[in-house]
PDB file of N, CA and C in Angstrom:
ATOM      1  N   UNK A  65      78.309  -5.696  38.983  1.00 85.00           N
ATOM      2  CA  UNK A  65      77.947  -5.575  37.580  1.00 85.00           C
ATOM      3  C   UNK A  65      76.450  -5.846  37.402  1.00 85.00           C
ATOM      4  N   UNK A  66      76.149  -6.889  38.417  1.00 87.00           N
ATOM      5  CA  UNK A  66      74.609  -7.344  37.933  1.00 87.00           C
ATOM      6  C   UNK A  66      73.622  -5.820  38.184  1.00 87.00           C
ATOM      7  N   UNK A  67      74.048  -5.590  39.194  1.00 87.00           N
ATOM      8  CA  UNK A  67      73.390  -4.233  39.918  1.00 87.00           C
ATOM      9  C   UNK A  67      73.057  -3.251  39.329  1.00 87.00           C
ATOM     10  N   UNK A  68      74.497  -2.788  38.646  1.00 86.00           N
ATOM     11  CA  UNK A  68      74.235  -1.839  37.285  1.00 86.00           C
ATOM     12  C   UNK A  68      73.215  -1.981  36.128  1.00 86.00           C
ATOM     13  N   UNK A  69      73.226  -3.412  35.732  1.00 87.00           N
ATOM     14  CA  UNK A  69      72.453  -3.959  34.775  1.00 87.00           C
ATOM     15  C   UNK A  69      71.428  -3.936  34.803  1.00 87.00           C
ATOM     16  N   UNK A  70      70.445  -3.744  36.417  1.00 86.00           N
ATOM     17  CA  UNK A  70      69.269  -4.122  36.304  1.00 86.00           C
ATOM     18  C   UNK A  70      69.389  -1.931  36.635  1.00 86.00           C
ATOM     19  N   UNK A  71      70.210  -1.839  37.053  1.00 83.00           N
ATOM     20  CA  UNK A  71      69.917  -0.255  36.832  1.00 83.00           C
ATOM     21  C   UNK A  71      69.272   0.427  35.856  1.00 83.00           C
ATOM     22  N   UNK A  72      70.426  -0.302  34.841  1.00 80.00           N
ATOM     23  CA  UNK A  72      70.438   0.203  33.103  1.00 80.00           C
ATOM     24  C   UNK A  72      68.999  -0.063  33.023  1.00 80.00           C
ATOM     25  N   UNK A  73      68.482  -1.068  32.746  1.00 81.00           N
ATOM     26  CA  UNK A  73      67.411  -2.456  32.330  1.00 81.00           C
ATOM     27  C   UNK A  73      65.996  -1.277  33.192  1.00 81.00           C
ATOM     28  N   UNK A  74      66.515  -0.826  34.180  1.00 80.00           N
ATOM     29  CA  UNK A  74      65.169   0.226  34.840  1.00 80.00           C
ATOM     30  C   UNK A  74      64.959   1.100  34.143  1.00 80.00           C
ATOM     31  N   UNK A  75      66.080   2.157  33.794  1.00 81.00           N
ATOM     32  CA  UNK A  75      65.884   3.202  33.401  1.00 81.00           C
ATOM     33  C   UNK A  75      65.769   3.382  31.957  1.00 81.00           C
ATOM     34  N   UNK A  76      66.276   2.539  31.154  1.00 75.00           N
ATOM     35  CA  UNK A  76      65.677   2.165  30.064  1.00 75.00           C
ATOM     36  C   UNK A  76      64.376   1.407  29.445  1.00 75.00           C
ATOM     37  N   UNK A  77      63.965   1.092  30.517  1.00 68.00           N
ATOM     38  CA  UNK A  77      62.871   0.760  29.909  1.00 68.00           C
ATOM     39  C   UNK A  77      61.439   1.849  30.703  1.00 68.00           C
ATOM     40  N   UNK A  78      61.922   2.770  31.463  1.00 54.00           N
ATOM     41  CA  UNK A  78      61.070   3.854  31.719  1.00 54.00           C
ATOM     42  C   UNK A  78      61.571   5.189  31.390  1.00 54.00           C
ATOM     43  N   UNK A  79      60.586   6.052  30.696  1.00 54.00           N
ATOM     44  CA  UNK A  79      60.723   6.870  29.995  1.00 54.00           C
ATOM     45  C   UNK A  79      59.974   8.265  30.667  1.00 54.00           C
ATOM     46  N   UNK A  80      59.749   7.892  31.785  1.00 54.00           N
ATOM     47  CA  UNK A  80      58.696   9.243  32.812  1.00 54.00           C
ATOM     48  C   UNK A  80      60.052   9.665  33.552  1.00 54.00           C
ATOM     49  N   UNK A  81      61.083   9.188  33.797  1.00 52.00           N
ATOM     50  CA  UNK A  81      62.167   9.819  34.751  1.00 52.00           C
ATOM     51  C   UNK A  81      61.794   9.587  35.876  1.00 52.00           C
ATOM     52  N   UNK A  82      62.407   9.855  37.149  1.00 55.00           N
ATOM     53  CA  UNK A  82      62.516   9.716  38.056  1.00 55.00           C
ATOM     54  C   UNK A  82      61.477  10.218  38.847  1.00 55.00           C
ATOM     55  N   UNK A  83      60.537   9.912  39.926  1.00 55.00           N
ATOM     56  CA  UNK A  83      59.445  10.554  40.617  1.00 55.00           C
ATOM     57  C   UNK A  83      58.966  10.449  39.463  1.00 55.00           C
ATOM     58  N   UNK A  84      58.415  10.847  38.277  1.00 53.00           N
ATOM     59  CA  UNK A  84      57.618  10.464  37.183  1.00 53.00           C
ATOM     60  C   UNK A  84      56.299   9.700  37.025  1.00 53.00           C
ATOM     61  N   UNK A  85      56.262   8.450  37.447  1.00 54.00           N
ATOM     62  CA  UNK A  85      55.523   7.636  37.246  1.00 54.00           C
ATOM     63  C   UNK A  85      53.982   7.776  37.779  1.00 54.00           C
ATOM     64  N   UNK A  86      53.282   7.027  37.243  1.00 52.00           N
ATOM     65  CA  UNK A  86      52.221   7.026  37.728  1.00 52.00           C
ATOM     66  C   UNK A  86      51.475   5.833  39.260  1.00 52.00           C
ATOM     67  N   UNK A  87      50.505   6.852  39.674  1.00 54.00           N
ATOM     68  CA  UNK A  87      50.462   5.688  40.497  1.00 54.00           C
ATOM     69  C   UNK A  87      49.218   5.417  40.211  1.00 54.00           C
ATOM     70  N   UNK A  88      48.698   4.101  40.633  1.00 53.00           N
ATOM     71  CA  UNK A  88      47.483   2.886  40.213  1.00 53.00           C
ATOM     72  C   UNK A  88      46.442   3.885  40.695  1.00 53.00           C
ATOM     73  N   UNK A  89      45.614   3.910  39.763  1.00 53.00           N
ATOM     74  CA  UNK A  89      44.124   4.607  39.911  1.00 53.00           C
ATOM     75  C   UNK A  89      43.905   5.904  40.358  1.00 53.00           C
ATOM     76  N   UNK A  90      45.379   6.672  40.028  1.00 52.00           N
ATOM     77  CA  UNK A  90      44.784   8.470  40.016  1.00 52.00           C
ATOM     78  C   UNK A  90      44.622   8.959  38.940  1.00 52.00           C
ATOM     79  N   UNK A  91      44.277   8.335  37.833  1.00 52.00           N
ATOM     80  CA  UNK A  91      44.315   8.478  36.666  1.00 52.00           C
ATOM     81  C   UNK A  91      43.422   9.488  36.354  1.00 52.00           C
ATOM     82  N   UNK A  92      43.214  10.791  35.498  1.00 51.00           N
ATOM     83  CA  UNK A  92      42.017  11.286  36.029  1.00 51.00           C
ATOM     84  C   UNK A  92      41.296  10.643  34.289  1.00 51.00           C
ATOM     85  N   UNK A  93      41.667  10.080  33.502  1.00 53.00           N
ATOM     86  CA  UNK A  93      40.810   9.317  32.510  1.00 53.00           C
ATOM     87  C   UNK A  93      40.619   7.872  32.576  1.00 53.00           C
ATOM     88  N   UNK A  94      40.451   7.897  33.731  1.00 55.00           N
ATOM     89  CA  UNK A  94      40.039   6.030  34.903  1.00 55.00           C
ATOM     90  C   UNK A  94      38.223   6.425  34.178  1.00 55.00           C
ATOM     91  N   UNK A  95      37.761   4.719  33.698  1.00 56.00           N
ATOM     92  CA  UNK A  95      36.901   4.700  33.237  1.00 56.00           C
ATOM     93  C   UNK A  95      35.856   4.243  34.180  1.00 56.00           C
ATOM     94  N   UNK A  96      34.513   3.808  34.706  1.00 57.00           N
ATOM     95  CA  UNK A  96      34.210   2.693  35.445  1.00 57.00           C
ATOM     96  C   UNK A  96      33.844   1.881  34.311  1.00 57.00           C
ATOM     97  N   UNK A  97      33.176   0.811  34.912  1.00 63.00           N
ATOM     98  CA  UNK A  97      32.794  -0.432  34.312  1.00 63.00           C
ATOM     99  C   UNK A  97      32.016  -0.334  33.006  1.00 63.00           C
ATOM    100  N   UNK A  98      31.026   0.998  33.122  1.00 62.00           N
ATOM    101  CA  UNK A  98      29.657   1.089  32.112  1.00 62.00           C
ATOM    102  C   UNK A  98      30.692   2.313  31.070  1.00 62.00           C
ATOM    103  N   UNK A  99      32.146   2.724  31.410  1.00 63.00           N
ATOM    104  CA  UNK A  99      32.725   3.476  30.165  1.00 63.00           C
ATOM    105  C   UNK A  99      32.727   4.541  30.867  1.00 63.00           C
ATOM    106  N   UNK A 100      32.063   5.628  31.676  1.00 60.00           N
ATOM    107  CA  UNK A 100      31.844   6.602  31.790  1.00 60.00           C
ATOM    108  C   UNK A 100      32.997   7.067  32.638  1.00 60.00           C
ATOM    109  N   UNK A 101      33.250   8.429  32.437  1.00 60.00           N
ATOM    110  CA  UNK A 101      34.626   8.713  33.814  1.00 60.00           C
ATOM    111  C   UNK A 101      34.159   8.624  34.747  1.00 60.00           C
ATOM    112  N   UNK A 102      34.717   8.556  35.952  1.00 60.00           N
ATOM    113  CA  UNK A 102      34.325   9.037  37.024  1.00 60.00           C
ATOM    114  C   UNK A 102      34.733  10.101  37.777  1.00 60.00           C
ATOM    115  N   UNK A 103      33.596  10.423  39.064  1.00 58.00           N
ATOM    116  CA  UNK A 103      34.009  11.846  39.240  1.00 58.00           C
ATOM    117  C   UNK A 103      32.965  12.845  38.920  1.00 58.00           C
ATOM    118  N   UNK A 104      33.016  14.068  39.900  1.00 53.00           N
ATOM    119  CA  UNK A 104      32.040  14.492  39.403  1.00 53.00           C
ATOM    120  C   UNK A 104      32.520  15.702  37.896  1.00 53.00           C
ATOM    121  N   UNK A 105      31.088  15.887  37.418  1.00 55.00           N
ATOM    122  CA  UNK A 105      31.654  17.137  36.050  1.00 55.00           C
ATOM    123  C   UNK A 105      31.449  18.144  36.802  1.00 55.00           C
ATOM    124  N   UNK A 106      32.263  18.853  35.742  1.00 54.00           N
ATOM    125  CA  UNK A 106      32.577  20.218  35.812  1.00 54.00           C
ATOM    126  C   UNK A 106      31.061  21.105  36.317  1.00 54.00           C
ATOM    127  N   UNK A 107      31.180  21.895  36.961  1.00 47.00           N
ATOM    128  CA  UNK A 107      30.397  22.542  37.199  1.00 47.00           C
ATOM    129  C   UNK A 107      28.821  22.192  37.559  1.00 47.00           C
ATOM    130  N   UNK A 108      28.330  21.055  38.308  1.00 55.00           N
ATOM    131  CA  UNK A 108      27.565  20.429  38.626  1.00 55.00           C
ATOM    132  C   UNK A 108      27.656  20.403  40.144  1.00 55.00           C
ATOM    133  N   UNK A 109      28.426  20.988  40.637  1.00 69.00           N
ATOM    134  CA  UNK A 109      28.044  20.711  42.038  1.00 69.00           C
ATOM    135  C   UNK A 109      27.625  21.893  43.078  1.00 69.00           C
ATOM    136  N   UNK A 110      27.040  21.573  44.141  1.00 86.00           N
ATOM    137  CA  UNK A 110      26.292  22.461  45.128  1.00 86.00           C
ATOM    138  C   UNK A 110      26.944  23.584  45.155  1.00 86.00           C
ATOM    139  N   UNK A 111      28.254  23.717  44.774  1.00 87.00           N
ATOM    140  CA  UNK A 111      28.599  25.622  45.116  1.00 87.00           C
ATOM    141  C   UNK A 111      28.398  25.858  43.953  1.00 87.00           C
ATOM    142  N   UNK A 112      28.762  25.284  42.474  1.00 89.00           N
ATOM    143  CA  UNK A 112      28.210  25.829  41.498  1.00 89.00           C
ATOM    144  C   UNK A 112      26.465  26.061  41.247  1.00 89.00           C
ATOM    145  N   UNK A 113      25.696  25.638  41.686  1.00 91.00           N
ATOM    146  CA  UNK A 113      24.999  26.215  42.279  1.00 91.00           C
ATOM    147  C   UNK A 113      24.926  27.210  43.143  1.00 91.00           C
ATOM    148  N   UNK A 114      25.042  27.603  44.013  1.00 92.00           N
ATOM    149  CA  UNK A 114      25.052  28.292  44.823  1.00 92.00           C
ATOM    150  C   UNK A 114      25.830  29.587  44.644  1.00 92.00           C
ATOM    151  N   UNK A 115      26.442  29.853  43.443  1.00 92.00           N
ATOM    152  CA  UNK A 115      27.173  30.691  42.570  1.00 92.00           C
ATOM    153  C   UNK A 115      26.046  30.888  41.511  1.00 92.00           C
ATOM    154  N   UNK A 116      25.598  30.572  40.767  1.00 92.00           N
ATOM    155  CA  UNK A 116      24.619  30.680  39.887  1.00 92.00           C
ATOM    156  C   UNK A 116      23.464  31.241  40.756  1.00 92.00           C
ATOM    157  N   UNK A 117      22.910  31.339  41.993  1.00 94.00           N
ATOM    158  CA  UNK A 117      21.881  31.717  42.479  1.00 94.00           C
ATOM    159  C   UNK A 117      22.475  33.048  43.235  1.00 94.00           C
ATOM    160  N   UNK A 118      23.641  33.389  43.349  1.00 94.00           N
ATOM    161  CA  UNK A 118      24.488  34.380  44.030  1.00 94.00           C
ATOM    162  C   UNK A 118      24.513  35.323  42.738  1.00 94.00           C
ATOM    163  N   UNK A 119      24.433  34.817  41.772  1.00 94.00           N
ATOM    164  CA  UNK A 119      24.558  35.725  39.764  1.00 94.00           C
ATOM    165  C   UNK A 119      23.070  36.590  40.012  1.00 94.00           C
ATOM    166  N   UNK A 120      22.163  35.235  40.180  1.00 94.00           N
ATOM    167  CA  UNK A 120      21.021  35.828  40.019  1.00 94.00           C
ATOM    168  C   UNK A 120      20.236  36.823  40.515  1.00 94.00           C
ATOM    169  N   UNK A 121      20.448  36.558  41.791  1.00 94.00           N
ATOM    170  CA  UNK A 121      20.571  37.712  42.874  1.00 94.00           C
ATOM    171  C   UNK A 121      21.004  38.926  42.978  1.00 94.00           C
ATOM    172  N   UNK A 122      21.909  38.828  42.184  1.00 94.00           N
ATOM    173  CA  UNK A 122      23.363  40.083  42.115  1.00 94.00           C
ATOM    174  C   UNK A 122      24.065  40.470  40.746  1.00 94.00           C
ATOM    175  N   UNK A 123      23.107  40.638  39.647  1.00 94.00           N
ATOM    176  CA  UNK A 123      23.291  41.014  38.239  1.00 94.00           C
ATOM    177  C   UNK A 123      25.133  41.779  38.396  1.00 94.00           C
ATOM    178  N   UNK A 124      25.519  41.439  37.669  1.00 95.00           N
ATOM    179  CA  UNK A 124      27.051  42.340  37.561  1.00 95.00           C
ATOM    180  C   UNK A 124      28.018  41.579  38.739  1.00 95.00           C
ATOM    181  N   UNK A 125      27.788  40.701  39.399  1.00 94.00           N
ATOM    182  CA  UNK A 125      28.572  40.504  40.770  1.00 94.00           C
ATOM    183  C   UNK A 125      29.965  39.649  40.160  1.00 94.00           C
ATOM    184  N   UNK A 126      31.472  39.776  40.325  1.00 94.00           N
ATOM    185  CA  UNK A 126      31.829  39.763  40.210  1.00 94.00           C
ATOM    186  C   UNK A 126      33.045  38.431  40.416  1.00 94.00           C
ATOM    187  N   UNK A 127      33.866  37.704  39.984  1.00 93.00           N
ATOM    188  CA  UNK A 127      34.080  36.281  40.917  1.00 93.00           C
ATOM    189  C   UNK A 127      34.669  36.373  42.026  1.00 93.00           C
ATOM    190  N   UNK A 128      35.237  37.921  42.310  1.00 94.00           N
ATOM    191  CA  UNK A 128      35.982  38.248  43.354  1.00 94.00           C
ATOM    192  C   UNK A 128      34.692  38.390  44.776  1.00 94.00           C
ATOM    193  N   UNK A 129      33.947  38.998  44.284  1.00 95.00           N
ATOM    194  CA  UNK A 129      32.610  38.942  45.489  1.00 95.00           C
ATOM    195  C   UNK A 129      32.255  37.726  45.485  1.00 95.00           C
ATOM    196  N   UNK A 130      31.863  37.090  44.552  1.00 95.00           N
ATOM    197  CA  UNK A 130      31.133  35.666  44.502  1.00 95.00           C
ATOM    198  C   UNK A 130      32.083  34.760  45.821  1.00 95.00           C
ATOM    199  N   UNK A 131      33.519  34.817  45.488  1.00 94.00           N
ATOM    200  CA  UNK A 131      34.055  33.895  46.055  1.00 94.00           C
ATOM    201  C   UNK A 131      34.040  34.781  47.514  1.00 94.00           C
ATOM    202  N   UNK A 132      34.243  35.638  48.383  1.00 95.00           N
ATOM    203  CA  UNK A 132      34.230  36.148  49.509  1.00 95.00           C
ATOM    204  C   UNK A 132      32.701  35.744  49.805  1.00 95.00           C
ATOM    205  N   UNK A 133      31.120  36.022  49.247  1.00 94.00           N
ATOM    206  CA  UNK A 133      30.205  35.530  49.702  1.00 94.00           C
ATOM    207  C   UNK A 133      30.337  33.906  50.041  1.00 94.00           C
ATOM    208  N   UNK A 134      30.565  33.055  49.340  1.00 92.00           N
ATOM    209  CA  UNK A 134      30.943  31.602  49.217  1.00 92.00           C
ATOM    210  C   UNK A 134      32.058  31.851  50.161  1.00 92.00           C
ATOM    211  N   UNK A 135      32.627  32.394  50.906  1.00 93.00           N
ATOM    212  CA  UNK A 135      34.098  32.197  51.352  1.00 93.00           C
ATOM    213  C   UNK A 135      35.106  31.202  51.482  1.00 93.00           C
ATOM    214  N   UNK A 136      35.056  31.360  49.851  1.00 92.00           N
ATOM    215  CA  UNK A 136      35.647  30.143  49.342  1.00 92.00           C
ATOM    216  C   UNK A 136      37.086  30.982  48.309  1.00 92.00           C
ATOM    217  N   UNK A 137      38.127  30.311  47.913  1.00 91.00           N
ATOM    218  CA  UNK A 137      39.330  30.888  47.276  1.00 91.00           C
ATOM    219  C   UNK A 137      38.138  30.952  46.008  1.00 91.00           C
ATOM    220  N   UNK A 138      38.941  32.591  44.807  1.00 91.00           N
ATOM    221  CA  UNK A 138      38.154  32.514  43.843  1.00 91.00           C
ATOM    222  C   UNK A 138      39.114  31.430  42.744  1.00 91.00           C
ATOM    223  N   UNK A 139      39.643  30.331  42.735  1.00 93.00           N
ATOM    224  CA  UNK A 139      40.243  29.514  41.848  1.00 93.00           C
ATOM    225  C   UNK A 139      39.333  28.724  41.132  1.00 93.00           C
ATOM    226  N   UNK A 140      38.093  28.334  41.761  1.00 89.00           N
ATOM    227  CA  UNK A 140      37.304  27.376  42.108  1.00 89.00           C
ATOM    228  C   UNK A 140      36.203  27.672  40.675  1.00 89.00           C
ATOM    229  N   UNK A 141      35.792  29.548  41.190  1.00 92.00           N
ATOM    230  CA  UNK A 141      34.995  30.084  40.305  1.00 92.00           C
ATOM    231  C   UNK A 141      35.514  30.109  39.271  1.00 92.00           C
ATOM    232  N   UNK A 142      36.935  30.391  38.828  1.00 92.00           N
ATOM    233  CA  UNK A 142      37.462  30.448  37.637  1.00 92.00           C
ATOM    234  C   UNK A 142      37.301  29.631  36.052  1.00 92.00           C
ATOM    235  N   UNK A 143      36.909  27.949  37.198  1.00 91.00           N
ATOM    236  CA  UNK A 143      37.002  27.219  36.476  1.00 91.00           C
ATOM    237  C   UNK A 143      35.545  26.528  35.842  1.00 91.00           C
ATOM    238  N   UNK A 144      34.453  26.820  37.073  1.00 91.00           N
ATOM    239  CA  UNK A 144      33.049  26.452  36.931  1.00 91.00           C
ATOM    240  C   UNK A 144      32.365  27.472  36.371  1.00 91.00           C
ATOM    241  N   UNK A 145      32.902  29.246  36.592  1.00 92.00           N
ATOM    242  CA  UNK A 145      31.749  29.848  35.548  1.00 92.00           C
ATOM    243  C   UNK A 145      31.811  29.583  34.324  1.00 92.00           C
ATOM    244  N   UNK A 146      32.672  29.380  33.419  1.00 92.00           N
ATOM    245  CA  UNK A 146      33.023  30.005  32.306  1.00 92.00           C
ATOM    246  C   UNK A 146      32.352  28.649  31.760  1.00 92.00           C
ATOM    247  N   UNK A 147      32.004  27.723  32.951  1.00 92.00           N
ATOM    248  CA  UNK A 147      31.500  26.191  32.193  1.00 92.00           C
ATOM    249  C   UNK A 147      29.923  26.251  32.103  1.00 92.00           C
ATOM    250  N   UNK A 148      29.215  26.975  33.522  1.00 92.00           N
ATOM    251  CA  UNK A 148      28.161  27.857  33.564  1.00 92.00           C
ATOM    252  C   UNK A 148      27.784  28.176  32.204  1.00 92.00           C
ATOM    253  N   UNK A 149      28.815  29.033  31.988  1.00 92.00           N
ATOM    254  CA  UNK A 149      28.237  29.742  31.145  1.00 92.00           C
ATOM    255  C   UNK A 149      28.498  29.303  29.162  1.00 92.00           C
ATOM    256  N   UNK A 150      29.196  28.274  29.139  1.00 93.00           N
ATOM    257  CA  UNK A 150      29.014  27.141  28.157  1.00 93.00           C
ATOM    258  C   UNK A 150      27.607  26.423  28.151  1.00 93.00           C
ATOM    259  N   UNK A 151      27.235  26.282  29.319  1.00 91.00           N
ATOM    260  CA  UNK A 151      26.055  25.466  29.919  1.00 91.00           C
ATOM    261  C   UNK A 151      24.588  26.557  29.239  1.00 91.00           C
ATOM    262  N   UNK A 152      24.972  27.993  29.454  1.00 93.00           N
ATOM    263  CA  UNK A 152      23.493  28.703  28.897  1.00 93.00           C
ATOM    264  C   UNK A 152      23.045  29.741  30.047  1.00 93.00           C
ATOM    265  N   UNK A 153      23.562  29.044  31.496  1.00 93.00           N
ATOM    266  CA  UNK A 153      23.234  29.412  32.554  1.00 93.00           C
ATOM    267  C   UNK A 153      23.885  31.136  33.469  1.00 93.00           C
ATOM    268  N   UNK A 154      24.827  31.165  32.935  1.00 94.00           N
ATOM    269  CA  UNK A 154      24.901  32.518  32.862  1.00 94.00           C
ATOM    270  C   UNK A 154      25.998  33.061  31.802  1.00 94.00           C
ATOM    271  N   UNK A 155      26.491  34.445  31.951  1.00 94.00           N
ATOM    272  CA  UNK A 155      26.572  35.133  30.764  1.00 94.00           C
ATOM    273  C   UNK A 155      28.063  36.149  31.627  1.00 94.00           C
ATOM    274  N   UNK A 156      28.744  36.395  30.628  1.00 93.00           N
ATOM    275  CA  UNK A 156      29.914  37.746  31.012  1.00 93.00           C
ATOM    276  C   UNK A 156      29.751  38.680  30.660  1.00 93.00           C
ATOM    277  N   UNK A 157      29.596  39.978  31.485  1.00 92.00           N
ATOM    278  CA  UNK A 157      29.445  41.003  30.837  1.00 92.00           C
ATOM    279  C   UNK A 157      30.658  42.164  31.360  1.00 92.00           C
ATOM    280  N   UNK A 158      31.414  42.751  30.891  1.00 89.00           N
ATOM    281  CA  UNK A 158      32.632  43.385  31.632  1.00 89.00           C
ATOM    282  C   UNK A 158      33.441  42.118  32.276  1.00 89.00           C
ATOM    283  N   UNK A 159      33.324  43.030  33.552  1.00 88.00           N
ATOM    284  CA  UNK A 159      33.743  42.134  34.330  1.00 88.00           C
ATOM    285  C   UNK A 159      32.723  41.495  35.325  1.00 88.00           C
ATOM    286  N   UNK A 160      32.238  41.628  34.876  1.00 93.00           N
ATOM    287  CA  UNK A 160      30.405  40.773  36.176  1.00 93.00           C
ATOM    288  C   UNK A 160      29.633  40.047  35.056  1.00 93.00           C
ATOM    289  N   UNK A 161      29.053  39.149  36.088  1.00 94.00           N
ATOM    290  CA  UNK A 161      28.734  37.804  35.754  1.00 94.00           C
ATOM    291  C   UNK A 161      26.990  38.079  36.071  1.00 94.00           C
ATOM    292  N   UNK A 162      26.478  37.531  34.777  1.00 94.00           N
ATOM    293  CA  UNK A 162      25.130  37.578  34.788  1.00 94.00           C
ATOM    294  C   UNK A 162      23.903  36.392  34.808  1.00 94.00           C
ATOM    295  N   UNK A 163      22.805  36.726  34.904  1.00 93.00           N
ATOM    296  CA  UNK A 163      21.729  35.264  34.919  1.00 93.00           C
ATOM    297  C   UNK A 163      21.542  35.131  33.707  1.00 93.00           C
ATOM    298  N   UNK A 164      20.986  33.951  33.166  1.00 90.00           N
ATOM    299  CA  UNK A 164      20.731  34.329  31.725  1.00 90.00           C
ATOM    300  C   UNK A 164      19.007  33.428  31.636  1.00 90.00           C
ATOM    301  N   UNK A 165      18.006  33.626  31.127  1.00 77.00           N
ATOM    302  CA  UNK A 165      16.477  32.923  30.945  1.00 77.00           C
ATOM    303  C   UNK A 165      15.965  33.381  32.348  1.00 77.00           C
ATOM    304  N   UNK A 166      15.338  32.004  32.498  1.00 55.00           N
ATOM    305  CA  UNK A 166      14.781  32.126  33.600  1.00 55.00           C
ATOM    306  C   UNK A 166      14.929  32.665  34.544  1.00 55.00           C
ATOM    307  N   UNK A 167      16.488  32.261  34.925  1.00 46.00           N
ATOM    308  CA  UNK A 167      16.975  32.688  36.181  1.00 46.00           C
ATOM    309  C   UNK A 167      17.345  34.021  36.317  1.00 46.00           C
ATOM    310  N   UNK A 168      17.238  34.974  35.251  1.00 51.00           N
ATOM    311  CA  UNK A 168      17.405  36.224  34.915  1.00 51.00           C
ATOM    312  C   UNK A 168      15.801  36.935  35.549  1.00 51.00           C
ATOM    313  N   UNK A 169      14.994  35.884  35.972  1.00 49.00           N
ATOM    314  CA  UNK A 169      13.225  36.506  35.875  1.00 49.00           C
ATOM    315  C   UNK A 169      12.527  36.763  34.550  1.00 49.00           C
ATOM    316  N   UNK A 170      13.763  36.034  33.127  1.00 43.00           N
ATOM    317  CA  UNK A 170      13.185  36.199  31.874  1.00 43.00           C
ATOM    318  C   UNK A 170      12.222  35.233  31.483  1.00 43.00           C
ATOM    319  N   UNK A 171      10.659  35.122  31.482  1.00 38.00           N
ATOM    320  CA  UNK A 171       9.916  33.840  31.033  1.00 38.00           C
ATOM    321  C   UNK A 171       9.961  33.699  30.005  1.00 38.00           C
TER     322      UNK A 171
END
């Protein structure tokens, strides 16, 4: 009987179900100390770069080329151009991906 009880007493008092739960510090809204998330942002890192200089290079180039030059899966691009290009840094046109200012050779 006790057995059951602390059964009951488990599953009632968790509400994620079974496999559910969380585990300590994969949180992805884990703060550090000074508040800030951690982790890097979106679209800040060396292949996003290196995608943005692959745009520039290659007016119209596409995420399907982008990612075979990078030979990298295109999942990656999916998620960093469109932030790119929130950012100012490049632009959609069709289906190809453009420079936008400077990096266009526009002064």
């Amino acid at each position: 009987v006790k057995r059951l009880e602390d059964a009951h007493a488990a599953l009632a008092g968790s509400r994620r179900g079974p496999g559910r739960g969380r585990r300590a510090g994969t949180g992805s809204s884990r703060r550090s100390s000074n508040g800030r998330r951690r982790g890097r942002r979106a679209g800040g890192g060396t292949r996003a770069t290196q995608a943005q200089k692959l745009v520039s290079d290659n007016p119209g180039i596409t995420i399907g080329e982008l990612a075979k030059r990078m030979s990298i899966t295109p999942n990656y691009l999916y998620r960093v151009m469109p932030q790119l290009e929130q950012e100012g840094k490049v632009r959609k046109e069709d289906k190809g991906w453009h420079a936008v200012g400077a990096e266009a050779g526009v002064e």
